[in-house]
mmCIF file of C-alpha atoms in Angstrom:
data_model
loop_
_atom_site.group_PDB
_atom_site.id
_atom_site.type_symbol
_atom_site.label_atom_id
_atom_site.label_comp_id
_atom_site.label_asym_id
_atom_site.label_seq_id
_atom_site.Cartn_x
_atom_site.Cartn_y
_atom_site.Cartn_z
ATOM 1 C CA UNK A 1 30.148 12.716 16.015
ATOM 2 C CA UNK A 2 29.617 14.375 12.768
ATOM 3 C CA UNK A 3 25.879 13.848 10.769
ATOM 4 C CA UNK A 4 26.560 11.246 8.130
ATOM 5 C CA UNK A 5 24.368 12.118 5.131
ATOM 6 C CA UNK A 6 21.810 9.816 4.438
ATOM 7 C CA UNK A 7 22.818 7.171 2.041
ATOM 8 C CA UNK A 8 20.760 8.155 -1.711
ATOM 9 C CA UNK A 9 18.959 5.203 -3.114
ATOM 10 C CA UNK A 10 18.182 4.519 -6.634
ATOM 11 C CA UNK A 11 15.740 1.679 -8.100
ATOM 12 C CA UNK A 12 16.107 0.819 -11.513
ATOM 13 C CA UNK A 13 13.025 -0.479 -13.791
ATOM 14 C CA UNK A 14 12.191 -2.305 -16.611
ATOM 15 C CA UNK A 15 9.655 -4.602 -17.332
ATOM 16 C CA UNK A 16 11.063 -7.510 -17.517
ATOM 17 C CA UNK A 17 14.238 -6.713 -14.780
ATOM 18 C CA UNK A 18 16.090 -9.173 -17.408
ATOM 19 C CA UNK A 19 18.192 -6.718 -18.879
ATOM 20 C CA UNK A 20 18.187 -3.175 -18.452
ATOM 21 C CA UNK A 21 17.637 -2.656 -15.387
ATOM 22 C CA UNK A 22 20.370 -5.625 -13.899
ATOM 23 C CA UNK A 23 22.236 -3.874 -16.169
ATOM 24 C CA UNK A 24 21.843 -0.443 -14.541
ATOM 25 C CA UNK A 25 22.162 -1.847 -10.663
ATOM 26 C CA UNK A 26 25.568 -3.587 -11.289
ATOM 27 C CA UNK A 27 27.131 -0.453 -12.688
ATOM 28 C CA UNK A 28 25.787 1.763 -9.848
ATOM 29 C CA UNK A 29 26.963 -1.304 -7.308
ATOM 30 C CA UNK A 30 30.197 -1.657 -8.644
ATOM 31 C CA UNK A 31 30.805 1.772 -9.178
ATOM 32 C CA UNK A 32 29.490 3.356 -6.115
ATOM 33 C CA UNK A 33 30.096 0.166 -3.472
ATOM 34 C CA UNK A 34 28.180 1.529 -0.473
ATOM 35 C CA UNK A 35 27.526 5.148 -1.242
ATOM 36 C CA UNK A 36 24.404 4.426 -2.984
ATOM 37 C CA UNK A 37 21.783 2.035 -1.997
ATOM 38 C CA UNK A 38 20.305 0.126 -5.520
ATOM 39 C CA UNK A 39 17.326 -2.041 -6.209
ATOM 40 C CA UNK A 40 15.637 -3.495 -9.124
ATOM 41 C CA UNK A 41 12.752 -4.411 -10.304
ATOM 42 C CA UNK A 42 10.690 -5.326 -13.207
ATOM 43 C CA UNK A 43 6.576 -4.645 -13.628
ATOM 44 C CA UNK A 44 6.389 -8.166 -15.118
ATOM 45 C CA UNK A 45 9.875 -9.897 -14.364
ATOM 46 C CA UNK A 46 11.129 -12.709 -16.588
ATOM 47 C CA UNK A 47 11.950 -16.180 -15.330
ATOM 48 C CA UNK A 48 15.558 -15.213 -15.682
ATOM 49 C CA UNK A 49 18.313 -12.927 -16.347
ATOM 50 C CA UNK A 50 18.634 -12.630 -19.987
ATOM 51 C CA UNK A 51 22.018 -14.689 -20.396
ATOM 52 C CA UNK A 52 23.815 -12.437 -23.183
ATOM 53 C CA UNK A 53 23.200 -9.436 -20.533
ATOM 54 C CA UNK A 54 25.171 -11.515 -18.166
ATOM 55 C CA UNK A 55 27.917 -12.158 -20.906
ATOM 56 C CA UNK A 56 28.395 -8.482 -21.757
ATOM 57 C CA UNK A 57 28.520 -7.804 -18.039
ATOM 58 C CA UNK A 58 31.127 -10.547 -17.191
ATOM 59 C CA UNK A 59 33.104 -9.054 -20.362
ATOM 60 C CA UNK A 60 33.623 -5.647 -17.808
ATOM 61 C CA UNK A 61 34.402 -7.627 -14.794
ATOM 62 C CA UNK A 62 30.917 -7.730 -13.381
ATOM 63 C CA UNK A 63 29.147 -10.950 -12.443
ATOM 64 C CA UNK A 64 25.755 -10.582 -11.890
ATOM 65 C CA UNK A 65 25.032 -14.243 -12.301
ATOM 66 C CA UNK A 66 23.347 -15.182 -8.750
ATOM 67 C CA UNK A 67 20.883 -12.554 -9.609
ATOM 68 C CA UNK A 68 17.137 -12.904 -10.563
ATOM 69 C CA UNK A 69 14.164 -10.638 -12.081
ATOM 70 C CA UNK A 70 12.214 -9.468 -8.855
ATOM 71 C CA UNK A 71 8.827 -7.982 -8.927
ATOM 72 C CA UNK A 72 8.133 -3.848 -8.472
ATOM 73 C CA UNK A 73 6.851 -3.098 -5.100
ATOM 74 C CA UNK A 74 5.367 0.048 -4.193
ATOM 75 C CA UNK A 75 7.093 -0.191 -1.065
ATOM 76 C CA UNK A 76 10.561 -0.341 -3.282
ATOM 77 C CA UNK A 77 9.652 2.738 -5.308
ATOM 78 C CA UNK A 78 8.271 4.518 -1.305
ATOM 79 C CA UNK A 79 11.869 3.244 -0.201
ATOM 80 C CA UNK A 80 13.625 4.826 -3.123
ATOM 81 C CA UNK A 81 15.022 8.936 -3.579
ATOM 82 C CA UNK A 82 15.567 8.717 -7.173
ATOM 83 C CA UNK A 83 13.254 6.034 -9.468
ATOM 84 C CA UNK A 84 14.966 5.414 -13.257
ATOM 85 C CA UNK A 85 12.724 3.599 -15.933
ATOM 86 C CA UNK A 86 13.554 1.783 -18.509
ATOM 87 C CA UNK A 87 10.675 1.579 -20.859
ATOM 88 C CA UNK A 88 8.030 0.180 -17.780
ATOM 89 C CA UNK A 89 5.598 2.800 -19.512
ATOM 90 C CA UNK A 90 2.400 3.449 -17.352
ATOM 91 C CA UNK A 91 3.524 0.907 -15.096
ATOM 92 C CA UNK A 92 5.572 2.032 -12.857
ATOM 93 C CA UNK A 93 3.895 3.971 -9.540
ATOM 94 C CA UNK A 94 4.386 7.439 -9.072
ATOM 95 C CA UNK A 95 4.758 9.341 -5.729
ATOM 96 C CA UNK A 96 5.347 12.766 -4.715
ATOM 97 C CA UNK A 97 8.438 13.913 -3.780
ATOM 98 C CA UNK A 98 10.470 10.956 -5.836
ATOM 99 C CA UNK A 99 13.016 11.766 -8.397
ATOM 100 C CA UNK A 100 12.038 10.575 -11.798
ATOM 101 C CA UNK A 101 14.663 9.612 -15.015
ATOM 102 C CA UNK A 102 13.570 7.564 -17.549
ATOM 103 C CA UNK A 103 16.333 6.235 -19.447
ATOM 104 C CA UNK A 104 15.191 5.766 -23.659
ATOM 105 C CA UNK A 105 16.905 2.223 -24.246
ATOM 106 C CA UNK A 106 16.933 -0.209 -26.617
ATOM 107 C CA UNK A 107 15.650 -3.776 -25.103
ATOM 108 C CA UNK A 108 18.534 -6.321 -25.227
ATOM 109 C CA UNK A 109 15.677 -9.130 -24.963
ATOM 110 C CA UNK A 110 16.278 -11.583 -27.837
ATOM 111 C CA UNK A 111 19.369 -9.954 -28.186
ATOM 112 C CA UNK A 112 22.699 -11.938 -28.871
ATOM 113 C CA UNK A 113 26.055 -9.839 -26.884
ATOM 114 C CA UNK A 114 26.667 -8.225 -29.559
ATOM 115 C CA UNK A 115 23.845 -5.964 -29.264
ATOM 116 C CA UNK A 116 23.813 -5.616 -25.902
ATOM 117 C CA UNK A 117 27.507 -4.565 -25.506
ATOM 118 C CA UNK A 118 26.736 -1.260 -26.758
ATOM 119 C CA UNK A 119 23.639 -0.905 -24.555
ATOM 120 C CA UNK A 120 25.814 -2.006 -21.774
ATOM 121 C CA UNK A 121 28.440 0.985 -22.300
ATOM 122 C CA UNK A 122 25.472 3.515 -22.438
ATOM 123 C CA UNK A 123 24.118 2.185 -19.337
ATOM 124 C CA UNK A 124 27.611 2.054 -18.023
ATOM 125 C CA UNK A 125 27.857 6.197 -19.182
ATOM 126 C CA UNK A 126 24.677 7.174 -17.694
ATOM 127 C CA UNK A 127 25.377 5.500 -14.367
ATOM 128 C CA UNK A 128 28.770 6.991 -14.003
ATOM 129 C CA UNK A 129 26.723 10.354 -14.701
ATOM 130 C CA UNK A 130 24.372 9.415 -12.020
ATOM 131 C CA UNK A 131 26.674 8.453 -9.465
ATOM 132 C CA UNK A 132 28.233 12.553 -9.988
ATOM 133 C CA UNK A 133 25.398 13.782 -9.342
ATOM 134 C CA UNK A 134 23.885 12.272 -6.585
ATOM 135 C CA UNK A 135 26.997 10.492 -4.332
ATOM 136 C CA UNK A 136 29.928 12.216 -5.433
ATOM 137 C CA UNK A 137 33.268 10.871 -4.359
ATOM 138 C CA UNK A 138 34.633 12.771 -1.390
ATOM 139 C CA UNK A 139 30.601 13.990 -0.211
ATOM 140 C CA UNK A 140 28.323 16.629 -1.224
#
């Protein structure tokens, strides 16, 4: 039996995992299915997922309603290869040997869809980048 690569796993960041960051993780999900394993997290999560991110989502076929803002873990960021922020600042943990982006965005929170759509597309751009780079179709 051939080795099967390991699977690469991303975790996605923001502060408030309302926005951003949900943002990010759908894309990579939908895009990549199972070739990439994605989690994320907030530093302080909100209550909820900010509803005109879930809008702008459901406009592109995603539904990411079910999901909630969960709490960073240093075990999530120890569990992940590559670690993207999205304006967590000194927050997030750092650890040797980890893959670091961090991804300028605007914050969609307060925003109404209209704003977020084109933060949504950018996302949507720099995950599809991503996803080349680290689980192209076909294998390495």
């Amino acid at each position: 039996m051939p080795d099967t690569p390991q699977q690469p796993s991303v975790l996605f960041v923001c502060v408030h995992n309302a926005g951003r960051s949900q943002m990010a993780a759908a894309f990579l999900t939908h895009l990549a299915g199972d070739r990439v394993q994605v989690r994320s997290a907030g530093s302080a999560p909100a209550e909820t997922v900010n509803p005109a991110v879930t809008e702008a989502l459901g406009e592109v076929g995603i539904d990411i309603s079910a999901e909630v803002p969960k709490v960073l873990t240093v075990e999530a960021v120890q569990a992940s290869d590559v670690v993207i922020t999205m304006g967590c600042g000194d927050t997030c943990p750092v650890f040797p040997g980890k893959r670091y982006l961090d991804w300028q965005l605007p914050d969609p929170a307060g925003q109404g869809v209209d704003a977020v759509r084109p933060i949504r597309d950018e996302i949507e751009r720099r995950v599809r980048t991503l996803i080349d780079d680290i689980a192209p179709a076909g294998g390495a």
